[in-house]
Amino acid sequence: MSRVEGAYHKLIVWILMVMLLLPLVATLIYALVSEWGATILPSGFTLKWMISLWSDPRFLIALWHSLLICFGTLVLSLVLILPLMFVIAYYFPKLDALMNILILLPFSVPPVVSSVGLMSLYSSGPLVLTGTPWILIGCYFTIALPFIYRAISNNMQAINLRDLMDAAHLLGASTWKAALLVVLPNLRKGGMIAVLLSFSFLIGEFVFANLLAGSRYETLQVYLFNMRNGSGHFTSALVISYFVVVLGFTWVANVLNKEKS
Amino acid sequence: MSYLQVTQLNKHYGHTQIFNNIDFTAKEGEFVTLLGPSGCGKSTLLRCLAGLTSVDSGQIILQGQDIVPLSPQERGIGMVFQSYALFPNMTVEGNVAFGLKMQKLSASEIHRRVGDVLALVEMNEYSKRFPHQLSGGQCQRVALARSLVTQPRLLLLDEPLSALDARIRKHLREQIRRIQREMNLTAIFVTHDQEEALTMSDRIVLMNKGQIVQNADAETLYTAPVNAFAAGFIGSYNLLTAEQAQALTGQSYGGQVAIRPESIVICAPEQGISARILHHSLLGSVVRYRVLANNVELSVDVLNRSVDSLLADGIEIGLQLDLVTLREVA
């Protein structure tokens, strides 16, 4: 590689970095200054927006709601999808093609349409969920499904499931024990990717949250929407805080993942 | 009564018959190889012995007990897979201990037996490693240890050496055979490699298209193939039609005739059947000549004694055929 080429590669990387980081950095600065209106440079740094955000009980409740919904969805998804995928991969491999089409459905139907459908589905028996946070978990499950299915299915194909199960059976393990002791631990990597992907996607979800629960059960994004007429510095602080929360969880998850392997 | 007796075993998938009325036996401590081209049903037969695949009809009698109704867990059979099938989330030690843990043995007993069997396959230095930190040959040794540690009644090996490179394959071949002899294990070995089958086995069951073609020891299989398939699969027999054989020997034959390339002797042109060398290839210790004699093309193997004894392409030679080495095959 020549020097010119190297410089060119570096330039591209730098431009990309700047493009990705600039909005974030600008938002961060905006959240940390007292006034930045008619002047080129901001008039002074302050933490008052951050402090007022983190001392707003409404924000803390919205954050709690968002985390609860996200983790609720992830737990529900994993509990339902992992056994399902094992059954498909081990007993009915032909169904995988069908599943690959089914998991695209949540994307093919616009949220505005599907939320109407979901509301009418859940507003009468046997399961009345409309107006409760549970409807969001049910709905988010369908959105998270494609991410989780794809990530775990790739992982499942990589581990040679059939031979591992056969080997475990011959060594005296029941199918349950084999699935739990041999297959499940080897899906950790795919499972982690699935969880992180879905988490960062779900915590930023607005359309469904607003249509299905709205102000009755304010999540972070709905709270942000409701605050849109307030100070821009305040909403900037909110965006940065939200970003830091996602970053924090991702980092913790990565550390936990590394420690085990 | 044999240690293992398989009678009238049948298996089909849909309309495809995988194997048909299979009968064979194995004595205690015997090393039996199922040999055949891919798709001949040998691997499915092995999986049926293990209980991983169900059979349509027939009996598998192991130590006097029909094991067909038993689940794989209850059969007491160990198996080594071509893909190793080691558990990636466990260390070498964990993999080998798995079977013993399922039997709920005490921790000290497990530790002792894992140590013993790892020493047997010369892998005790690697007990804390994970499978992805091992080479293919090492993985297969761990897989072997894992299947031996539970002291199985029968050891099944499904092309265990096929994924390994030549040098490791040879070493592991000897190691498997040594351990099998030491432990007096009854082993069923599946392979498509005739050299592997000939060097390792007490007895070879040659299969083709779901049928047993020939069931004999290596020597018989090599020197006395029962039909054209057996002759074609083992060694590199010259297969001649009745007319070609008559043209060469002057005798009349009823059907195809097989002759091994190393049983033809090259001599001076005036001494035998006159022939001409078409080309030659060096196989290492052996030189294989393609020769044309009386309009019949033949392979002739000669031991590669020295550079001087190499014969150039195109020169005239004589061939001597020992008539007893010619075999009529169906």
XYZ file of C-alpha atoms in Angstrom:
591
model
C 0.000 0.000 0.000
C 1.462 3.345 -1.005
C 1.534 6.415 1.229
C -1.105 8.202 -0.861
C -3.405 5.217 -0.618
C -2.910 4.993 3.130
C -3.716 8.671 3.544
C -6.823 8.219 1.428
C -8.046 5.302 3.563
C -7.453 7.311 6.719
C -9.347 10.265 5.283
C -12.397 8.114 4.533
C -12.373 6.669 8.047
C -12.073 10.161 9.550
C -14.925 11.545 7.463
C -17.092 8.614 8.516
C -16.197 9.111 12.180
C -16.967 12.820 12.004
C -20.282 12.210 10.268
C -21.333 9.713 12.915
C -20.000 11.578 15.934
C -20.764 15.194 15.016
C -24.514 15.119 15.810
C -23.801 13.324 19.054
C -21.065 15.729 20.104
C -23.202 18.724 19.142
C -26.092 17.355 21.179
C -23.764 16.744 24.106
C -22.441 20.324 23.986
C -25.945 21.696 23.618
C -26.991 19.748 26.707
C -24.122 21.207 28.722
C -24.399 24.944 27.934
C -26.632 27.524 29.550
C -27.429 29.496 26.379
C -26.452 29.030 22.737
C -28.708 31.157 20.600
C -27.662 34.303 18.808
C -23.888 33.837 19.259
C -21.411 31.587 17.455
C -19.961 30.236 20.665
C -22.127 29.145 23.623
C -22.292 31.539 26.528
C -21.185 29.189 29.304
C -21.188 25.608 30.529
C -23.654 24.331 33.094
C -24.988 21.056 34.454
C -28.397 22.483 35.259
C -30.190 20.716 32.348
C -28.778 17.370 33.347
C -29.617 17.938 36.994
C -33.146 19.044 36.270
C -33.643 16.026 33.972
C -32.330 13.459 36.444
C -34.366 15.022 39.259
C -37.581 14.930 37.243
C -39.608 11.981 38.613
C -41.485 11.784 35.306
C -38.201 11.081 33.490
C -37.151 8.452 35.998
C -40.520 6.733 35.686
C -40.291 6.825 31.876
C -36.781 5.348 32.033
C -38.016 2.640 34.386
C -40.934 1.915 32.054
C -38.648 1.650 29.043
C -36.241 -0.699 30.796
C -39.077 -2.822 32.141
C -40.714 -3.143 28.723
C -37.407 -3.894 27.001
C -36.261 -6.531 29.450
C -39.766 -7.962 29.702
C -39.810 -8.361 25.934
C -36.336 -9.877 25.833
C -37.115 -12.391 28.547
C -40.406 -13.348 26.904
C -38.736 -13.627 23.495
C -35.869 -15.800 24.682
C -38.131 -18.051 26.717
C -40.397 -18.584 23.719
C -37.928 -18.506 20.827
C -35.051 -20.620 22.155
C -37.128 -23.786 22.659
C -38.978 -23.089 19.412
C -35.734 -22.806 17.484
C -34.346 -25.930 19.051
C -37.467 -27.875 18.107
C -37.327 -26.535 14.542
C -33.619 -27.203 14.096
C -33.721 -30.670 15.633
C -37.094 -32.136 14.743
C -38.514 -30.104 11.832
C -35.618 -28.575 9.868
C -37.944 -28.036 6.900
C -39.917 -25.445 8.883
C -36.892 -23.151 8.887
C -37.790 -21.895 5.396
C -41.305 -21.049 6.593
C -39.951 -19.276 9.672
C -37.650 -17.186 7.511
C -40.713 -15.808 5.725
C -42.771 -15.411 8.893
C -40.129 -13.354 10.667
C -40.202 -10.786 7.873
C -43.896 -10.057 8.465
C -43.379 -7.542 11.289
C -41.332 -5.463 8.829
C -43.700 -5.761 5.910
C -46.702 -4.343 7.773
C -46.377 -0.615 8.600
C -46.536 0.059 12.373
C -49.569 2.336 11.975
C -51.538 -0.500 10.392
C -50.395 -3.261 12.672
C -50.988 -1.200 15.811
C -54.662 -0.827 14.852
C -54.829 -4.566 14.364
C -53.068 -5.246 17.643
C -55.393 -2.879 19.509
C -58.533 -4.556 18.202
C -57.006 -7.970 18.864
C -56.182 -7.178 22.478
C -59.259 -5.107 23.319
C -61.586 -8.112 23.535
C -61.214 -11.514 25.167
C -59.615 -13.847 25.938
C -56.637 -11.577 26.588
C -57.548 -7.921 27.238
C -54.314 -5.942 27.169
C -55.217 -2.643 25.535
C -54.201 0.289 27.717
C -51.768 -1.801 29.795
C -48.006 -1.965 29.320
C -48.337 -5.673 28.531
C -49.660 -4.872 25.080
C -46.298 -3.234 24.344
C -44.426 -6.333 25.414
C -46.647 -8.435 23.175
C -46.093 -6.080 20.269
C -42.347 -5.675 20.818
C -42.037 -9.425 20.846
C -43.041 -9.450 17.189
C -40.495 -6.737 16.340
C -37.678 -8.403 18.242
C -38.450 -11.806 16.731
C -36.579 -11.273 13.423
C -33.391 -10.040 15.133
C -33.415 -12.810 17.679
C -34.354 -15.538 15.234
C -31.678 -14.603 12.702
C -28.856 -14.216 15.196
C -29.611 -17.469 16.987
C -30.321 -19.396 13.813
C -26.877 -18.498 12.427
C -25.370 -19.642 15.693
C -27.416 -22.852 15.603
C -26.153 -23.693 12.110
C -22.583 -23.142 13.204
C -22.619 -25.671 16.046
C -23.462 -28.908 14.220
C -26.504 -29.455 16.418
C -27.339 -32.975 15.263
C -23.949 -34.529 15.983
C -23.742 -32.802 19.358
C -27.173 -34.128 20.324
C -26.296 -37.615 19.055
C -23.053 -37.619 21.009
C -24.820 -36.450 24.184
C -27.546 -39.084 23.767
C -25.015 -41.868 23.384
C -23.243 -40.668 26.519
C -26.475 -41.154 28.421
C -28.046 -37.690 28.426
C -31.787 -37.279 27.880
C -32.905 -34.848 25.189
C -33.721 -32.267 27.892
C -30.339 -32.584 29.531
C -28.529 -32.513 26.193
C -30.383 -29.366 25.123
C -29.686 -27.668 28.449
C -26.072 -28.712 28.995
C -24.745 -28.963 25.454
C -26.827 -26.856 23.074
C -27.912 -23.882 25.192
C -24.413 -22.856 26.416
C -23.198 -22.864 22.820
C -25.902 -20.415 21.769
C -24.606 -17.772 24.178
C -22.812 -15.764 21.516
C -25.781 -15.606 19.162
C -28.122 -14.988 22.066
C -25.997 -12.061 23.266
C -25.968 -10.458 19.826
C -29.717 -10.972 19.569
C -30.344 -9.384 22.963
C -28.090 -6.359 22.386
C -29.516 -5.709 18.936
C -33.116 -5.965 20.103
C -32.451 -3.938 23.248
C -30.988 -0.939 21.480
C -33.715 -1.116 18.870
C -36.593 -1.473 21.326
C -35.514 1.236 23.750
C -35.577 3.680 20.836
C -38.979 2.550 19.541
C -41.548 5.364 19.395
C -44.428 4.638 16.976
C -45.875 1.621 18.740
C -45.169 3.038 22.176
C -47.062 6.210 21.306
C -49.981 4.526 19.542
C -50.494 1.600 21.880
C -49.732 3.080 25.294
C -49.035 6.795 24.797
C -49.126 8.992 27.880
C -50.895 6.339 29.951
C -47.623 4.483 30.118
C -44.892 6.892 29.194
C -41.679 5.350 27.870
C -38.491 7.308 27.198
C -39.333 8.060 23.589
C -42.894 9.132 24.397
C -41.563 11.324 27.193
C -39.101 12.893 24.758
C -41.970 13.526 22.355
C -44.093 15.117 25.071
C -41.195 17.390 26.063
C -40.622 18.626 22.510
C -42.055 22.064 23.245
C -39.783 22.625 26.247
C -36.184 23.777 26.199
C -33.940 22.309 23.489
C -31.150 22.034 26.058
C -33.353 19.873 28.223
C -34.276 17.481 25.380
C -30.611 17.344 24.357
C -29.749 16.274 27.882
C -32.450 13.646 27.571
C -31.067 12.275 24.294
C -27.544 12.126 25.704
C -28.744 10.407 28.877
C -30.668 7.885 26.815
C -27.594 7.228 24.710
C -25.418 6.752 27.785
C -27.910 4.267 29.256
C -27.828 2.157 26.065
C -24.039 2.411 25.938
C -23.807 1.354 29.572
C -25.934 -1.729 29.103
C -24.051 -2.754 25.970
C -20.747 -2.390 27.770
C -21.882 -4.397 30.790
C -23.227 -7.122 28.522
C -19.924 -7.287 26.642
C -17.906 -7.498 29.820
C -20.119 -10.281 31.168
C -19.810 -12.111 27.868
C -16.013 -11.909 27.850
C -15.597 -12.998 31.448
C -17.341 -16.288 30.807
C -15.341 -17.361 27.769
C -23.584 -67.193 19.746
C -21.577 -64.233 18.557
C -20.925 -61.172 20.684
C -22.799 -59.020 18.180
C -25.221 -60.520 15.722
C -27.146 -58.496 13.188
C -29.938 -60.376 11.443
C -32.162 -59.379 8.537
C -31.836 -55.659 9.193
C -33.815 -53.372 6.874
C -34.093 -49.617 6.530
C -35.736 -47.365 3.999
C -36.514 -43.640 3.717
C -39.645 -43.053 1.670
C -39.212 -45.172 -1.425
C -35.436 -45.431 -1.154
C -34.162 -48.627 0.366
C -31.061 -47.719 2.388
C -30.044 -51.276 3.186
C -31.623 -54.635 2.715
C -31.577 -57.832 4.825
C -28.209 -57.137 6.392
C -26.657 -60.078 8.241
C -23.292 -59.980 9.917
C -21.644 -60.867 13.189
C -18.712 -59.712 15.269
C -16.767 -61.703 17.844
C -15.745 -60.189 21.152
C -12.629 -58.043 20.648
C -12.966 -58.121 16.888
C -12.323 -55.066 14.709
C -14.872 -55.152 11.899
C -14.835 -52.559 9.115
C -17.842 -51.591 7.047
C -16.317 -50.565 3.738
C -18.078 -49.171 0.706
C -18.536 -46.166 -1.556
C -20.484 -43.187 -0.218
C -24.217 -43.765 -0.268
C -23.917 -47.534 0.176
C -25.743 -47.432 3.524
C -22.755 -48.125 5.771
C -23.097 -44.971 7.873
C -26.843 -45.441 8.285
C -26.208 -49.023 9.355
C -23.804 -47.745 12.002
C -26.333 -45.182 13.236
C -28.901 -47.967 13.482
C -26.506 -49.966 15.661
C -26.145 -46.903 17.889
C -29.898 -46.371 18.032
C -29.675 -42.887 16.518
C -31.716 -44.066 13.539
C -34.586 -46.514 13.826
C -34.731 -49.709 11.767
C -37.756 -51.015 9.858
C -37.264 -54.646 10.773
C -34.601 -57.056 11.948
C -32.628 -57.768 15.078
C -29.417 -56.460 16.591
C -28.335 -58.879 19.271
C -25.560 -57.641 21.545
C -24.378 -60.051 24.266
C -27.525 -62.110 23.785
C -29.933 -59.169 24.122
C -31.924 -57.625 21.285
C -31.104 -53.896 21.516
C -33.453 -52.702 18.761
C -36.171 -51.574 21.236
C -33.623 -49.765 23.456
C -32.923 -46.013 23.288
C -29.346 -44.867 22.515
C -28.884 -43.987 26.195
C -29.629 -47.558 27.291
C -27.503 -49.390 24.735
C -24.090 -48.871 26.300
C -22.503 -48.087 22.953
C -19.773 -45.518 22.335
C -19.405 -43.654 19.090
C -16.795 -41.448 17.433
C -18.016 -39.065 14.728
C -16.285 -37.747 11.638
C -17.021 -34.190 12.830
C -15.597 -35.030 16.329
C -18.843 -33.651 17.880
C -16.959 -32.366 20.920
C -18.980 -30.031 23.134
C -17.464 -26.590 22.404
C -18.529 -25.124 25.752
C -16.598 -27.699 27.785
C -12.883 -28.323 28.286
C -11.259 -31.580 27.240
C -11.778 -32.787 30.803
C -15.428 -31.688 30.787
C -16.085 -33.443 27.509
C -14.617 -36.719 28.688
C -16.337 -36.464 32.074
C -19.767 -35.837 30.530
C -20.757 -39.494 30.162
C -19.637 -40.299 33.696
C -21.544 -37.314 35.094
C -24.674 -38.627 33.397
C -24.078 -41.876 35.281
C -23.889 -39.779 38.489
C -20.540 -41.190 39.595
C -18.644 -39.564 42.467
C -16.334 -36.648 41.650
C -13.196 -38.550 42.683
C -14.135 -41.582 40.582
C -14.812 -39.313 37.585
C -11.500 -37.521 38.057
C -9.577 -40.787 38.225
C -11.195 -42.353 35.170
C -10.917 -39.176 33.068
C -7.206 -38.995 33.965
C -6.678 -42.645 32.999
C -8.395 -42.441 29.659
C -6.734 -39.142 28.727
C -3.377 -40.756 29.457
C -4.382 -43.634 27.187
C -4.868 -41.277 24.224
C -1.844 -39.145 25.279
C -3.940 -36.048 25.865
C -3.559 -35.483 29.622
C -1.457 -32.348 29.127
C -4.368 -30.745 27.333
C -7.117 -31.444 29.865
C -7.837 -27.755 30.551
C -8.005 -26.733 26.890
C -11.171 -26.064 24.942
C -11.863 -27.951 21.686
C -11.271 -24.838 19.553
C -7.709 -24.697 20.916
C -6.904 -28.188 19.612
C -5.889 -29.551 16.209
C -8.112 -31.995 14.327
C -6.111 -35.020 15.380
C -6.161 -33.949 19.023
C -9.915 -33.355 18.850
C -10.464 -36.848 17.530
C -8.312 -38.334 20.305
C -10.439 -36.520 22.874
C -13.581 -37.778 21.144
C -12.151 -41.288 21.306
C -11.394 -40.872 25.013
C -14.905 -39.560 25.610
C -16.458 -42.620 24.039
C -14.093 -45.041 25.819
C -14.421 -43.653 29.332
C -17.878 -45.130 29.883
C -16.485 -48.579 28.996
C -18.928 -49.218 26.168
C -19.960 -52.724 25.122
C -19.387 -51.744 21.512
C -17.317 -48.970 19.946
C -18.589 -47.442 16.719
C -16.324 -45.282 14.562
C -17.948 -43.309 11.748
C -15.165 -42.286 9.332
C -13.186 -40.834 12.249
C -10.076 -40.180 10.170
C -11.594 -38.701 7.030
C -11.230 -35.072 8.069
C -7.542 -35.395 9.005
C -4.386 -35.000 6.954
C -2.440 -38.046 5.808
C 0.323 -38.115 8.416
C -1.997 -37.646 11.426
C -4.378 -40.169 9.921
C -1.730 -42.855 9.843
C -0.639 -42.188 13.418
C -4.184 -42.134 14.763
C -4.996 -45.310 12.859
C -2.285 -47.157 14.746
C -3.313 -45.585 18.032
C -6.968 -46.608 17.648
C -5.951 -50.152 16.772
C -3.546 -50.388 19.727
C -6.136 -49.152 22.219
C -8.813 -51.406 20.763
C -6.516 -54.422 21.184
C -5.412 -53.433 24.698
C -8.967 -52.985 25.935
C -10.224 -55.974 23.918
C -12.995 -53.789 22.529
C -15.397 -54.923 19.885
C -15.301 -52.169 17.292
C -17.266 -51.415 14.141
C -15.406 -49.004 11.888
C -16.963 -47.281 8.880
C -14.790 -46.036 6.040
C -14.698 -45.574 2.275
C -10.907 -45.830 2.256
C -9.713 -49.273 1.219
C -6.207 -48.775 2.581
C -7.613 -47.902 6.011
C -9.848 -50.964 5.899
C -7.077 -53.324 4.812
C -4.524 -52.168 7.379
C -6.783 -51.935 10.433
C -9.401 -54.653 10.260
C -9.720 -58.174 11.535
C -12.578 -58.512 9.108
C -14.050 -56.355 6.364
C -17.701 -56.179 5.386
C -17.782 -54.752 1.885
C -21.060 -53.051 1.042
C -22.589 -51.676 -2.131
C -26.077 -50.236 -2.732
C -27.429 -51.387 0.617
C -26.204 -54.972 0.245
C -23.263 -56.839 1.684
C -21.021 -57.805 -1.222
C -18.362 -59.723 0.630
C -17.593 -60.445 4.269
C -14.068 -61.679 4.790
C -10.663 -60.891 6.255
C -8.419 -58.380 4.480
C -6.302 -61.010 2.759
C -9.239 -62.887 1.265
C -10.944 -59.699 0.199
C -7.799 -58.541 -1.556
C -6.772 -61.767 -3.217
C -10.195 -63.287 -3.876
C -12.825 -60.673 -4.690
C -16.209 -62.309 -5.257
C -17.385 -60.076 -8.075
C -16.457 -57.222 -10.363
C -17.510 -54.596 -7.810
C -15.286 -56.069 -5.105
C -12.404 -56.348 -7.558
C -12.922 -52.757 -8.692
C -13.195 -51.339 -5.187
C -10.239 -53.077 -3.567
C -6.776 -52.525 -4.979
C -6.544 -51.402 -8.577
C -7.482 -54.573 -10.350
C -7.352 -54.849 -14.123
C -10.843 -55.903 -15.141
C -10.893 -57.773 -18.444
C -13.787 -59.031 -20.534
C -13.806 -62.727 -21.430
C -12.548 -61.917 -24.962
C -9.684 -59.732 -23.707
C -8.651 -62.431 -21.243
C -8.669 -65.011 -24.022
C -6.570 -62.762 -26.233
C -3.959 -62.552 -23.488
C -3.889 -66.088 -22.143
C -5.292 -68.227 -24.943
C -7.761 -69.813 -22.517
C -11.516 -69.329 -22.641
C -13.420 -67.734 -19.777
C -17.107 -67.555 -18.887
C -17.213 -63.988 -17.666
C -15.115 -61.018 -16.557
C -11.628 -61.715 -15.303
C -9.712 -59.687 -12.725
C -5.965 -59.540 -12.346
C -3.979 -57.435 -9.915
C -1.351 -55.119 -11.416
C 1.408 -56.369 -9.098
C 0.933 -60.028 -10.136
C 1.950 -59.289 -13.718
C 5.687 -59.566 -14.284
C 7.627 -57.538 -16.825
C 10.399 -59.433 -18.627
C 12.483 -59.297 -21.825
C 10.434 -58.810 -25.049
C 11.182 -62.264 -26.448
C 10.175 -64.102 -23.258
C 6.504 -63.364 -22.649
C 3.457 -61.845 -24.272
C 4.853 -58.969 -26.307
C 3.698 -55.575 -25.072
C 4.556 -51.888 -25.281
C 4.702 -49.310 -22.482
C 2.245 -46.447 -23.029
C 3.126 -44.314 -20.043
C 4.090 -44.614 -16.404
C 3.344 -42.907 -13.114
C 5.428 -42.909 -9.991
C 3.405 -43.814 -6.868
C 6.417 -43.689 -4.559
C 7.581 -47.176 -3.694
C 5.783 -48.497 -6.759
C 5.916 -47.546 -10.436
C 2.664 -48.109 -12.323
C 3.000 -48.736 -16.059
C 0.142 -48.630 -18.532
C 0.989 -51.232 -21.149
C -0.674 -52.419 -24.342
C -0.551 -56.165 -25.059
C -2.580 -57.825 -27.834
C -4.746 -54.682 -27.992
C -5.577 -54.902 -24.276
C -4.592 -52.072 -21.945
C -3.277 -53.192 -18.577
C -1.848 -51.638 -15.423
C 1.354 -53.242 -14.204
C 2.918 -52.381 -10.841
C 6.622 -52.824 -10.328
C 8.569 -52.164 -7.146
C 10.610 -49.012 -7.577
C 14.027 -50.479 -6.809
C 16.321 -47.928 -8.429
C 16.350 -45.124 -10.946
C 18.156 -47.363 -13.490
C 15.376 -49.936 -13.555
C 12.799 -47.382 -14.743
C 11.495 -48.266 -18.220
C 10.938 -45.488 -20.746
C 7.590 -44.953 -22.439
C 7.213 -46.570 -25.866
C 9.704 -49.404 -25.472
C 8.807 -53.020 -26.190
C 8.661 -55.490 -23.287
C 7.317 -58.930 -22.486
C 4.667 -59.795 -19.927
C 4.320 -62.915 -17.845
C 0.889 -63.714 -16.451
C 0.645 -66.299 -13.725
C -2.647 -67.997 -14.528
C -3.498 -68.708 -10.858
C -3.638 -64.974 -10.137
C -6.405 -64.492 -12.693
C -9.824 -64.537 -11.055
C -13.096 -64.958 -12.787
C -15.582 -62.514 -11.257
C -19.329 -62.345 -11.768
